[in-house]
mmCIF file of C-alpha atoms and ligand atoms in Angstrom:
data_model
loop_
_atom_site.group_PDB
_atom_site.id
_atom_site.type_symbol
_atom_site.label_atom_id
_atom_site.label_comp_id
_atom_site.label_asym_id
_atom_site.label_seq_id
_atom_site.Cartn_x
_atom_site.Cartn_y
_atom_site.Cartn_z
ATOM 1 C CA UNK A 8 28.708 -40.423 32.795
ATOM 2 C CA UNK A 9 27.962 -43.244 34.958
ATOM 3 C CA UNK A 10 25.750 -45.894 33.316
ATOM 4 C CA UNK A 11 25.649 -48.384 35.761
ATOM 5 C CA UNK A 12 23.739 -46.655 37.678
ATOM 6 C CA UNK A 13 20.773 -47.715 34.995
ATOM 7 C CA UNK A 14 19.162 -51.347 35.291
ATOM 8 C CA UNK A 15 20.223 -52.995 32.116
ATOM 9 C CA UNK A 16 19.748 -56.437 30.708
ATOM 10 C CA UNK A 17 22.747 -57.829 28.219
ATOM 11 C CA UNK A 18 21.961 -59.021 24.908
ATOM 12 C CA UNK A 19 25.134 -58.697 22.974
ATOM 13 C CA UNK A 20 28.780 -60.101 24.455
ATOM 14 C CA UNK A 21 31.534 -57.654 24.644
ATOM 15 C CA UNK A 22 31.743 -54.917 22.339
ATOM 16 C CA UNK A 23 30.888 -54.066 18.408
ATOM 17 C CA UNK A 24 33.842 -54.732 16.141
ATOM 18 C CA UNK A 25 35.102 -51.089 13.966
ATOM 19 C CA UNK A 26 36.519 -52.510 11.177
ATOM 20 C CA UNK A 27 38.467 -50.446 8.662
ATOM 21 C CA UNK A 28 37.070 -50.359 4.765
ATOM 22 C CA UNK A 29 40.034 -50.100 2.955
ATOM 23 C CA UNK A 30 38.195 -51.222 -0.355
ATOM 24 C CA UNK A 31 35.520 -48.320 -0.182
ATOM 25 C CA UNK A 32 38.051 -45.808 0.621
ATOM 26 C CA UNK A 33 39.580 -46.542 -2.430
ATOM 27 C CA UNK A 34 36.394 -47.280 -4.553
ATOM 28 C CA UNK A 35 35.679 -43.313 -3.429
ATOM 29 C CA UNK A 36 39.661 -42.065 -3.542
ATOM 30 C CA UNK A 37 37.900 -40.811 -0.659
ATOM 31 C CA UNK A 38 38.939 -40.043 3.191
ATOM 32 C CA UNK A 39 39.828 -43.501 5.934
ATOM 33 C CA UNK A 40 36.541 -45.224 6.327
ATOM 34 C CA UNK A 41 35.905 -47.268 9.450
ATOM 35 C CA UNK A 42 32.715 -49.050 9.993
ATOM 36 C CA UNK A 43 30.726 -49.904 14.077
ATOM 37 C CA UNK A 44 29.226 -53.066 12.845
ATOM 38 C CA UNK A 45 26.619 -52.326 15.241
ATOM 39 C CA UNK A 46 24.858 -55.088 12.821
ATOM 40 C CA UNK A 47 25.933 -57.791 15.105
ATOM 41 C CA UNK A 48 24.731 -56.888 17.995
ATOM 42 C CA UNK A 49 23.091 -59.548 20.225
ATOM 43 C CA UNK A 50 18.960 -60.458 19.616
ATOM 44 C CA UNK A 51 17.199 -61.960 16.092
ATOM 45 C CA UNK A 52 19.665 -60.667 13.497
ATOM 46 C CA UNK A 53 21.061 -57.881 15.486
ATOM 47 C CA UNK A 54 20.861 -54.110 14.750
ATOM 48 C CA UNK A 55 20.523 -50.639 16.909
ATOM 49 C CA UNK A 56 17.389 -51.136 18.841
ATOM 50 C CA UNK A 57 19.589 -54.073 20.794
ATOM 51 C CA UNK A 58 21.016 -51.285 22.589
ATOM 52 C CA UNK A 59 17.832 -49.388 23.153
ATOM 53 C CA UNK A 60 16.040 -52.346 24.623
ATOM 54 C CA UNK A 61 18.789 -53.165 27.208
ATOM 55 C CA UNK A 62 18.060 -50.671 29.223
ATOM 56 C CA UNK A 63 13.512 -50.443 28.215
ATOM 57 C CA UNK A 64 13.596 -54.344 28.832
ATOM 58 C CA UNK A 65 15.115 -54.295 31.721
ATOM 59 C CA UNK A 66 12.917 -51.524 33.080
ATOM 60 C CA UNK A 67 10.095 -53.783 31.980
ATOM 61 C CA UNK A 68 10.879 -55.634 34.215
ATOM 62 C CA UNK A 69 11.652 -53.769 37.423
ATOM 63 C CA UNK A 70 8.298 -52.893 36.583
ATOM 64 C CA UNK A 71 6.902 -56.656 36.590
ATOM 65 C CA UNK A 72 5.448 -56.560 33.432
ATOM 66 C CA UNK A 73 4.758 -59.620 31.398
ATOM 67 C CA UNK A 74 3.793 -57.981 28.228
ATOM 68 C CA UNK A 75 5.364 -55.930 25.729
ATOM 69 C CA UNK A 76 3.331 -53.625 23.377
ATOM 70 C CA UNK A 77 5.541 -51.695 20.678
ATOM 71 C CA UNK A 78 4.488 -49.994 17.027
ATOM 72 C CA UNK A 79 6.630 -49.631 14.214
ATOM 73 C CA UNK A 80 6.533 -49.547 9.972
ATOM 74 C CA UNK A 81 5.688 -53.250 8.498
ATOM 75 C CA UNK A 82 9.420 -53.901 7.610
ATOM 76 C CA UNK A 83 10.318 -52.497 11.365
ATOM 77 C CA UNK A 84 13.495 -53.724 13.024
ATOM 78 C CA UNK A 85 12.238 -51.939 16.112
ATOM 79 C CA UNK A 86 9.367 -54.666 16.015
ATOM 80 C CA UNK A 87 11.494 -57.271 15.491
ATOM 81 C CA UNK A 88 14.081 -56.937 17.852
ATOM 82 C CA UNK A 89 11.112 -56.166 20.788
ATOM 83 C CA UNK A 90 9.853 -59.485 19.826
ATOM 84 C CA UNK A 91 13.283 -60.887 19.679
ATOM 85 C CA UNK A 92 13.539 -59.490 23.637
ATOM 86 C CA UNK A 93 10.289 -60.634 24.493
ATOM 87 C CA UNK A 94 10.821 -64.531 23.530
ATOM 88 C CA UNK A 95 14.244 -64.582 25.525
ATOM 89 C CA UNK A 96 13.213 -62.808 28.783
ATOM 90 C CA UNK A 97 9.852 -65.417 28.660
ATOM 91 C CA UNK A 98 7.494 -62.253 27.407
ATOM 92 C CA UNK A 99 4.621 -61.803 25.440
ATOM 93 C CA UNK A 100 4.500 -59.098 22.660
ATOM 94 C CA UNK A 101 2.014 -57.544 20.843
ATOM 95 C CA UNK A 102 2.968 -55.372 17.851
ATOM 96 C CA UNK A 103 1.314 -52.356 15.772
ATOM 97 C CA UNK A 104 1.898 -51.881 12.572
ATOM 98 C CA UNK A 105 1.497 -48.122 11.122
ATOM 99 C CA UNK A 106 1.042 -48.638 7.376
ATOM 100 C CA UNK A 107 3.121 -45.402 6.510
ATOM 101 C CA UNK A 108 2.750 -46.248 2.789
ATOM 102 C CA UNK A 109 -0.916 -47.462 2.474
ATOM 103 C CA UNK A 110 -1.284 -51.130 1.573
ATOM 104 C CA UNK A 111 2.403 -52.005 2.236
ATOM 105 C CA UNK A 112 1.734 -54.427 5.007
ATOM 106 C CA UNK A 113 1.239 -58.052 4.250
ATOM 107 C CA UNK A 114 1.225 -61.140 6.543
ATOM 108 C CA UNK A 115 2.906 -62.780 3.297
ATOM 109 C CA UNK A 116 5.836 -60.421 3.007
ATOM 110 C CA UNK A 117 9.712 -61.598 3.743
ATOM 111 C CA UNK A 118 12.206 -60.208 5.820
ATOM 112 C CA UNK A 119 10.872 -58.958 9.262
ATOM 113 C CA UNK A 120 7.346 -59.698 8.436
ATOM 114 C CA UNK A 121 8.141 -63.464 8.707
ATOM 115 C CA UNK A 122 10.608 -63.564 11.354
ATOM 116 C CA UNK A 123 7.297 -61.347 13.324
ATOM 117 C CA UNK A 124 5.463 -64.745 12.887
ATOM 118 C CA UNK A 125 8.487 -67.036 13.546
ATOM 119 C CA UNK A 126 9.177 -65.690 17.029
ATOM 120 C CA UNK A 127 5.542 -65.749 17.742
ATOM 121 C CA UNK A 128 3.890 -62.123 18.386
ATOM 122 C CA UNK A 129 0.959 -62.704 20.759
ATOM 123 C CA UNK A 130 -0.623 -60.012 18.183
ATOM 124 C CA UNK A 131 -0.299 -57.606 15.385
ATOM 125 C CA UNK A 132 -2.521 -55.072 14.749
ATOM 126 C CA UNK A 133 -1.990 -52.474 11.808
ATOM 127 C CA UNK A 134 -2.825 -48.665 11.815
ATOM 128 C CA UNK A 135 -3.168 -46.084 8.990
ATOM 129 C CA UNK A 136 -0.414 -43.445 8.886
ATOM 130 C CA UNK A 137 -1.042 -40.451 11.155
ATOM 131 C CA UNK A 138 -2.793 -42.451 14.275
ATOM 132 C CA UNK A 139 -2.347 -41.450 17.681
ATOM 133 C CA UNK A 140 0.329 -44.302 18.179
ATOM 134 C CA UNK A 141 0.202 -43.599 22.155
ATOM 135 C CA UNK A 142 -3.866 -44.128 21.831
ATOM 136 C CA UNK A 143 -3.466 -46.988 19.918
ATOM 137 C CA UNK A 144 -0.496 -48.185 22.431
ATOM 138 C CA UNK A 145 -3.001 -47.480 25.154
ATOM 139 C CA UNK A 146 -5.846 -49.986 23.693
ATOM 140 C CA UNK A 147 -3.499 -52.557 23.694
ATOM 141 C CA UNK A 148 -2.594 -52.099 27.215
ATOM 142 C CA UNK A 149 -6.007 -51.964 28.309
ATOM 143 C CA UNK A 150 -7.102 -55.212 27.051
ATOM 144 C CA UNK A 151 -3.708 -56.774 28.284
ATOM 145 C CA UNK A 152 -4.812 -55.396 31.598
ATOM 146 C CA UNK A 153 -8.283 -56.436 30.986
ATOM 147 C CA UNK A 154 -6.820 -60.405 30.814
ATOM 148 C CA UNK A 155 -4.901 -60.101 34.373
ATOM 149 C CA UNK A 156 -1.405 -59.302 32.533
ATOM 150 C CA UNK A 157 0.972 -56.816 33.372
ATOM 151 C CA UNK A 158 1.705 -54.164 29.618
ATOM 152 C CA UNK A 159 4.995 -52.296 29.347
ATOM 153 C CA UNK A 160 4.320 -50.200 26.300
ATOM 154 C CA UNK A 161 7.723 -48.645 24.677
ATOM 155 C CA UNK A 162 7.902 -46.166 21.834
ATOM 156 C CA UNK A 163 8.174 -45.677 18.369
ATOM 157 C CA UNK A 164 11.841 -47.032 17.838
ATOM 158 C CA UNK A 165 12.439 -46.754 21.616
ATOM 159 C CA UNK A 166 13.734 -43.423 21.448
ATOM 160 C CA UNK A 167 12.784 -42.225 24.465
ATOM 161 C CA UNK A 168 15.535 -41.034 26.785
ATOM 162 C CA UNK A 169 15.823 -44.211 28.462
ATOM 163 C CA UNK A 170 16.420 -46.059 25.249
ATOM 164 C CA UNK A 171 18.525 -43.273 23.772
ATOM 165 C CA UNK A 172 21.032 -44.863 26.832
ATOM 166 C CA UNK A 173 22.107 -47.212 24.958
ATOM 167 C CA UNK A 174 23.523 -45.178 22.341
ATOM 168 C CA UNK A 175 25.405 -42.838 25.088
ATOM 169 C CA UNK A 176 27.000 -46.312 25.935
ATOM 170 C CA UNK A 177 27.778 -47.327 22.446
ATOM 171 C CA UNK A 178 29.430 -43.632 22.333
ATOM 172 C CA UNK A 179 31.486 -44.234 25.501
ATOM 173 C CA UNK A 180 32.537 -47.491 23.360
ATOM 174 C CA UNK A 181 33.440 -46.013 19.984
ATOM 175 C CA UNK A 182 35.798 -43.391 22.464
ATOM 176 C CA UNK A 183 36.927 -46.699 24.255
ATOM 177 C CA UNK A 184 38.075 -48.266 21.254
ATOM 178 C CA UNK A 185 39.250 -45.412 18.840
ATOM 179 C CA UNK A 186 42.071 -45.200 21.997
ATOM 180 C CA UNK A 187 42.716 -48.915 21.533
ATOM 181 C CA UNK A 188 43.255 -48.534 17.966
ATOM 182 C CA UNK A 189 44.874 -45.260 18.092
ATOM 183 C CA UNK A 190 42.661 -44.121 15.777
ATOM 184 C CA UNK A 191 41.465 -40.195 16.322
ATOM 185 C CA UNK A 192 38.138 -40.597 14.295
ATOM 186 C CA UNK A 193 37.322 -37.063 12.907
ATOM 187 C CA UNK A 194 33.287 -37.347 12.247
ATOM 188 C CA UNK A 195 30.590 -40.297 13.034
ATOM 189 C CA UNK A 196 27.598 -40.932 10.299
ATOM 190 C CA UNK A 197 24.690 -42.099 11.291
ATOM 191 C CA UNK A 198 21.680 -43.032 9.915
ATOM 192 C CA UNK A 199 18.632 -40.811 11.737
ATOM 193 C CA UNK A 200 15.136 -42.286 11.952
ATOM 194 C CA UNK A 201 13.035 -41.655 15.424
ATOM 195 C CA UNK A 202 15.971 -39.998 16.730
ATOM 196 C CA UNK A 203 17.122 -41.801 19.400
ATOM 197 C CA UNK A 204 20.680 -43.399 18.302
ATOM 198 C CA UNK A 205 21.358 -40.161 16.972
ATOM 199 C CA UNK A 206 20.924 -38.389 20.293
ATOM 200 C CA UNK A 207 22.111 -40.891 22.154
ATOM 201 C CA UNK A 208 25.344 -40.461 20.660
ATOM 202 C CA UNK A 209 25.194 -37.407 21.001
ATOM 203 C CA UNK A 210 24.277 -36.752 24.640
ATOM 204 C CA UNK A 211 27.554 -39.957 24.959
ATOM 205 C CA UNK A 212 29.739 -37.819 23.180
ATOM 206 C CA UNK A 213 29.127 -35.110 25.110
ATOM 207 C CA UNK A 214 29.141 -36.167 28.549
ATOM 208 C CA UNK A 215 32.616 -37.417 27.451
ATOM 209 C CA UNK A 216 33.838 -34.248 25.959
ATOM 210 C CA UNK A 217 34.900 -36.191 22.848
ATOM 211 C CA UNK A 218 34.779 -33.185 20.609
ATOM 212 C CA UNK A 219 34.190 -35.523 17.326
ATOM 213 C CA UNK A 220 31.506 -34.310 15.401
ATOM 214 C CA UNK A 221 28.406 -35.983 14.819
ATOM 215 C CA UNK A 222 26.568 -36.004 10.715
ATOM 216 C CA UNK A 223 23.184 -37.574 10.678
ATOM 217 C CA UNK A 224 21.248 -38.572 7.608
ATOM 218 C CA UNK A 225 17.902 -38.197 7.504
ATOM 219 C CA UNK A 226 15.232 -41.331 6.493
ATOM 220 C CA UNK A 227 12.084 -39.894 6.929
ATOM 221 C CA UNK A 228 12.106 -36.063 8.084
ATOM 222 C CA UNK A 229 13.148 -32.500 6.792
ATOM 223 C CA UNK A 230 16.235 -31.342 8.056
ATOM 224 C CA UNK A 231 14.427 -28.499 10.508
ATOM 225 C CA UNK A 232 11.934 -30.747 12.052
ATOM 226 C CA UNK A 233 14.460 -33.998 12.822
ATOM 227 C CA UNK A 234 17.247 -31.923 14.114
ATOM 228 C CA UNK A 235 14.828 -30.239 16.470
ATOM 229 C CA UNK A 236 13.556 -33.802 17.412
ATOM 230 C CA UNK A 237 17.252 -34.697 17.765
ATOM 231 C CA UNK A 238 17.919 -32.017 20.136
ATOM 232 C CA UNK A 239 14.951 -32.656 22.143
ATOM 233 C CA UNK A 240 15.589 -36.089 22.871
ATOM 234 C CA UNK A 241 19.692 -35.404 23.692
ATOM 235 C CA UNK A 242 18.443 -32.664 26.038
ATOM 236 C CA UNK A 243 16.587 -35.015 27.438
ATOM 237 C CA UNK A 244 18.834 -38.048 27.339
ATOM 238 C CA UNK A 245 21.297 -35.472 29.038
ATOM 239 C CA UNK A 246 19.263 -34.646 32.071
ATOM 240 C CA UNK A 247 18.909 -38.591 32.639
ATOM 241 C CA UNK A 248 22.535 -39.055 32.752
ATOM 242 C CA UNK A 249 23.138 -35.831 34.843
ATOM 243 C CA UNK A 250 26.081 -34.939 32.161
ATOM 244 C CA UNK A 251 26.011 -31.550 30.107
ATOM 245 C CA UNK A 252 24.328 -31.635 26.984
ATOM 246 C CA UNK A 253 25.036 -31.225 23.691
ATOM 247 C CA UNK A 254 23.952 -27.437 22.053
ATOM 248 C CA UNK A 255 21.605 -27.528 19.472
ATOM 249 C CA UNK A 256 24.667 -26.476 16.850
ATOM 250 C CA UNK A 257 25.830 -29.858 17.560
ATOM 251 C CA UNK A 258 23.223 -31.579 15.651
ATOM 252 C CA UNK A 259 23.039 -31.881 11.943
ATOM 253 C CA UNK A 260 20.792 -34.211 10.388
ATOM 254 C CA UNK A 261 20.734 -33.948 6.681
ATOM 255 C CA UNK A 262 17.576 -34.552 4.431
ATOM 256 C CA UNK A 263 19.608 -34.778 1.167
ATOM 257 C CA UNK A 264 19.117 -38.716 1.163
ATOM 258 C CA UNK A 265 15.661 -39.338 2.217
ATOM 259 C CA UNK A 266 14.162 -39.241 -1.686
ATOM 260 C CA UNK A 267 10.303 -39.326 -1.984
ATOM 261 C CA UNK A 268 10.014 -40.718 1.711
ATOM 262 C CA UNK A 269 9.993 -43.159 4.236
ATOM 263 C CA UNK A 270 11.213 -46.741 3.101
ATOM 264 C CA UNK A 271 11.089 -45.968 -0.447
ATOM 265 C CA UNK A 272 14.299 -46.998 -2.576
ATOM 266 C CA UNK A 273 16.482 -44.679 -4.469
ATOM 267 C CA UNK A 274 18.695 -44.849 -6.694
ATOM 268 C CA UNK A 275 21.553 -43.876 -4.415
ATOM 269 C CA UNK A 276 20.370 -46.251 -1.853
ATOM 270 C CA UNK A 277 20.349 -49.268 -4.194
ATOM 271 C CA UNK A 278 23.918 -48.212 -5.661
ATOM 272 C CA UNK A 279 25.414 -47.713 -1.921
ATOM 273 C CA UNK A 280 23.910 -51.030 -0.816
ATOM 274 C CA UNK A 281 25.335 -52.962 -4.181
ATOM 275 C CA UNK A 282 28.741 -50.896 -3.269
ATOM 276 C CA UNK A 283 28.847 -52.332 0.064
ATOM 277 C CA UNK A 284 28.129 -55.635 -0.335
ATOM 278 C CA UNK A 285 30.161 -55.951 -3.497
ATOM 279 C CA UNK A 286 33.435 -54.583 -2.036
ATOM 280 C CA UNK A 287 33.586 -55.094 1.337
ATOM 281 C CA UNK A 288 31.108 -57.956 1.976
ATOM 282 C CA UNK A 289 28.688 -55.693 4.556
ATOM 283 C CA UNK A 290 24.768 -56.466 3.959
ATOM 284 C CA UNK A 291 23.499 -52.801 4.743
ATOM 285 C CA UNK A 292 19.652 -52.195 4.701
ATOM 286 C CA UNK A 293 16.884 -50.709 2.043
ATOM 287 C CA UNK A 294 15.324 -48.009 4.520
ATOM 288 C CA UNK A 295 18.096 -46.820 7.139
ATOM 289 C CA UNK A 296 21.581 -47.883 6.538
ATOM 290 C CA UNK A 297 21.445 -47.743 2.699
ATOM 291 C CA UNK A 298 20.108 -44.228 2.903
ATOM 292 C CA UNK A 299 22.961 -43.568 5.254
ATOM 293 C CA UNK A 300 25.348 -45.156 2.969
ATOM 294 C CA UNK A 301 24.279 -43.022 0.125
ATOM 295 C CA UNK A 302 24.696 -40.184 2.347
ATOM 296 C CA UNK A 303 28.112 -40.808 3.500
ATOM 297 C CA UNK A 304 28.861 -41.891 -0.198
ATOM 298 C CA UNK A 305 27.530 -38.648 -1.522
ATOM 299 C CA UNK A 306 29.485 -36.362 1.427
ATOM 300 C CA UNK A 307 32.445 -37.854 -0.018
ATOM 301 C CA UNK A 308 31.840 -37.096 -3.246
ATOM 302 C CA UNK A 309 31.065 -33.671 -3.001
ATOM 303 C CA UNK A 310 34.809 -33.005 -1.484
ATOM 304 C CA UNK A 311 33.227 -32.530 1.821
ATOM 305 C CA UNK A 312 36.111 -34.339 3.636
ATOM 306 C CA UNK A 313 39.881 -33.951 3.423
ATOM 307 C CA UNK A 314 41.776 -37.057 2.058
ATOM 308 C CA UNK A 315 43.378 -37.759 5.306
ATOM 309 C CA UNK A 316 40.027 -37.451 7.465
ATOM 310 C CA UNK A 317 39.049 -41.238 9.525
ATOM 311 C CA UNK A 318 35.398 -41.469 9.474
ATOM 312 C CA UNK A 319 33.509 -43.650 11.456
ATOM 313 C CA UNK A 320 30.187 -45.254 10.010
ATOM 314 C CA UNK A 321 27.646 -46.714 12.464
ATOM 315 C CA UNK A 322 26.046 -49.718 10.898
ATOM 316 C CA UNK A 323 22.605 -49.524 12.864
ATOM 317 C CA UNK A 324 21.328 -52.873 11.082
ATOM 318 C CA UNK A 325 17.990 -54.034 9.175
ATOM 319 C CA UNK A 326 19.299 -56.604 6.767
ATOM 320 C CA UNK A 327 16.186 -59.041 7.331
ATOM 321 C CA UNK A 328 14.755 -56.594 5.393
ATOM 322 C CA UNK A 329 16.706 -56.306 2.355
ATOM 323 C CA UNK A 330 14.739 -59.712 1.364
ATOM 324 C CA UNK A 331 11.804 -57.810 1.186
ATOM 325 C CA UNK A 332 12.866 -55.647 -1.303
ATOM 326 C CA UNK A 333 14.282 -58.066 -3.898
ATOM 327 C CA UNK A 334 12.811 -56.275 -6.585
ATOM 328 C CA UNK A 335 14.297 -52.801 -6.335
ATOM 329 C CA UNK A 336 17.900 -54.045 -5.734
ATOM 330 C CA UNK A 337 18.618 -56.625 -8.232
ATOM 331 C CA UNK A 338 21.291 -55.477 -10.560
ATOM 332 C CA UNK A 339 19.166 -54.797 -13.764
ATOM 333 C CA UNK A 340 21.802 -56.201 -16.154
ATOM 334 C CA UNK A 341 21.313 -59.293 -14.476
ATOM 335 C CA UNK A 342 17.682 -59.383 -14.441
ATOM 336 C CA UNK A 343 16.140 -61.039 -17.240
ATOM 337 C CA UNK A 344 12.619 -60.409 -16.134
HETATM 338 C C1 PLP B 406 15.510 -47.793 13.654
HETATM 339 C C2 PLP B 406 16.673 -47.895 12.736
HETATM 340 C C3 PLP B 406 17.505 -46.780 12.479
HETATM 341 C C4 PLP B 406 17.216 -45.403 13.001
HETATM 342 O O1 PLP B 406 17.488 -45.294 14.361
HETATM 343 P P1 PLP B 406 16.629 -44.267 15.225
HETATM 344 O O2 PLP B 406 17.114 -44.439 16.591
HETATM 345 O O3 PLP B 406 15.196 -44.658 15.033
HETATM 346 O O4 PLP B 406 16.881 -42.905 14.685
HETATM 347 C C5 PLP B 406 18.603 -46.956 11.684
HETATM 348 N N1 PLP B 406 18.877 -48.152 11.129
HETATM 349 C C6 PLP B 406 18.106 -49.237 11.326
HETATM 350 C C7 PLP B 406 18.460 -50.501 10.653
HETATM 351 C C8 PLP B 406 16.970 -49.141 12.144
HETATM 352 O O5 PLP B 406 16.205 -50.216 12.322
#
């Protein structure tokens, strides 16, 4: 695998810490837990999409562009972090926001909502659930065009194989440091939204041979549907990088965590976010890395790892949006309202 071969711009110095979570591993009685706090990577308040937007940003500009157009949910991290990338390379962005729960977006909310306005978005636009987003994309691009500027439009998430790069990196990393450590890790969990840090890894992992199994959990799609997505984009992520791919028994993305759907709490979520937070100090998020959490939390549980097993955790981010959902995480003992 041979990465530099891929324009990349750098927005994060060095590499993610993995930090060991003694205190969970013994809240569970459960297996060695290790933690990629891929939640400081580089940009507005750091998260997985960093890594995606290395390499998109930097082919946004190969490409001369002077505008980036993106779509995501109205909590999105995606959204932020574009905008985040935009205001340091001397961008403009315009964002669309798909209202996957109807009425959910508001130019008053917290968390990513404001920091949307604080780094300036040239526009936001929002969608109902189940529009063409590449249409919608498309419009944007047109009247960008239509003023003399230059549109680089980027996926949902930017899981597209170019994005999904940055993941194969941040696998080549994880092997990198587990040999620095001397720690064999056994299994990776990973949160697994528009697929691409989940492939990414994957198509990494296998280009290296690692052999260490990936689980994904699931935040929005049945367990058919995403790990055919999954496989799609690691094919695809594979042929980029000219390295063989992972087989489609390699993927596994479970849909036992995803509750009634797309960014709405659960019970498990808020309990593996207060767990987190509470005994090893890590802010997780309400829509990906909680869900993950919960997953991870409940795999554990259930016996499905022996006591001896080093599992490695990939903090993908989104705790700007934990202010946004106060109200569902507030310990209810402690709530007097
Ligand atoms: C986008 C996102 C994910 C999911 O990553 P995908 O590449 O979309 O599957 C996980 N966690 C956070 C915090 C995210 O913002």
């Amino acid at each position: 695998m041979n990465l530099a071969r891929f324009p990349r711009r750098r927005y994060t110095h060095g590499f993610t810490p993995i930090e060991a979570m003694p205190r969970l591993s013994a809240a569970l009685g459960g297996p060695q837990l290790f933690i990629k706090r891929d939640d400081l990577l580089g940009l507005a308040a750091g998260g997985n999409k960093t890594r995606k937007l290395e390499f998109l940003v930097a082919d946004a500009l190969a490409q001369g562009a002077d505008t980036l157009i993106t779509v995501g949910a109205p909590q999105s991290n995606h959204c932020r972090l574009t905008l985040a990338a935009a205001a340091k390379e001397g961008l403009a962005c315009r964002l669309i926001i798909e209202e996957r729960v109807a009425g959910t977006f508001s130019t008053e909310a917290l968390g990513n909502n404001l920091l949307f306005d604080l780094m300036g978005a040239a526009n936001i636009r929002v969608v109902p659930l189940g529009s063409d987003l590449a249409a919608e994309m498309d419009k944007d691009a047109a009247a960008v065009r239509a003023a003399g500027g230059k549109p680089y439009t980027i996926v949902g998430g930017g899981s597209n194989p170019l994005g999904a790069l940055g993941y194969a990196a941040c696998a080549a990393e994880i092997v990198t440091q587990a040999f620095d450590m001397g720690v064999p890790f056994d299994r990776i969990v990973v949160a697994s939204g528009s697929a691409g840090t989940h492939a990414g890894i994957l198509a990494g992992l296998a280009a290296l041979n690692a052999g260490i199994p990936v689980i994904g959990i699931n935040v929005r799609r049945q367990r058919a549907e995403q790990e055919g997505n999954v496989h799609k984009l690691a094919l695809a992520t594979s042929a980029l990088l000219g390295t063989p791919a992972p087989t489609r028994e390699d993927v596994v993305a479970l849909d036992d965590w995803v509750g009634p759907g797309y960014s709405l709490p659960t019970a498990d979520m808020v309990a593996a976010v207060r767990l987190l937070a509470a005994s090893e100090g890590i802010l997780l998020d309400p829509v990906y890395s909680g869900k993950a959490m919960a997953g991870l939390i409940g795999l554990v549980r259930s016996g499905q790892f022996a006591p001896d097993e080093r599992l490695l955790f990939i903090h993908t981010g989104g705790s700007p949006s934990l202010h946004a959902y106060a109200h569902d995480l507030r310990d209810p003992a402690l709530n007097n309202a």
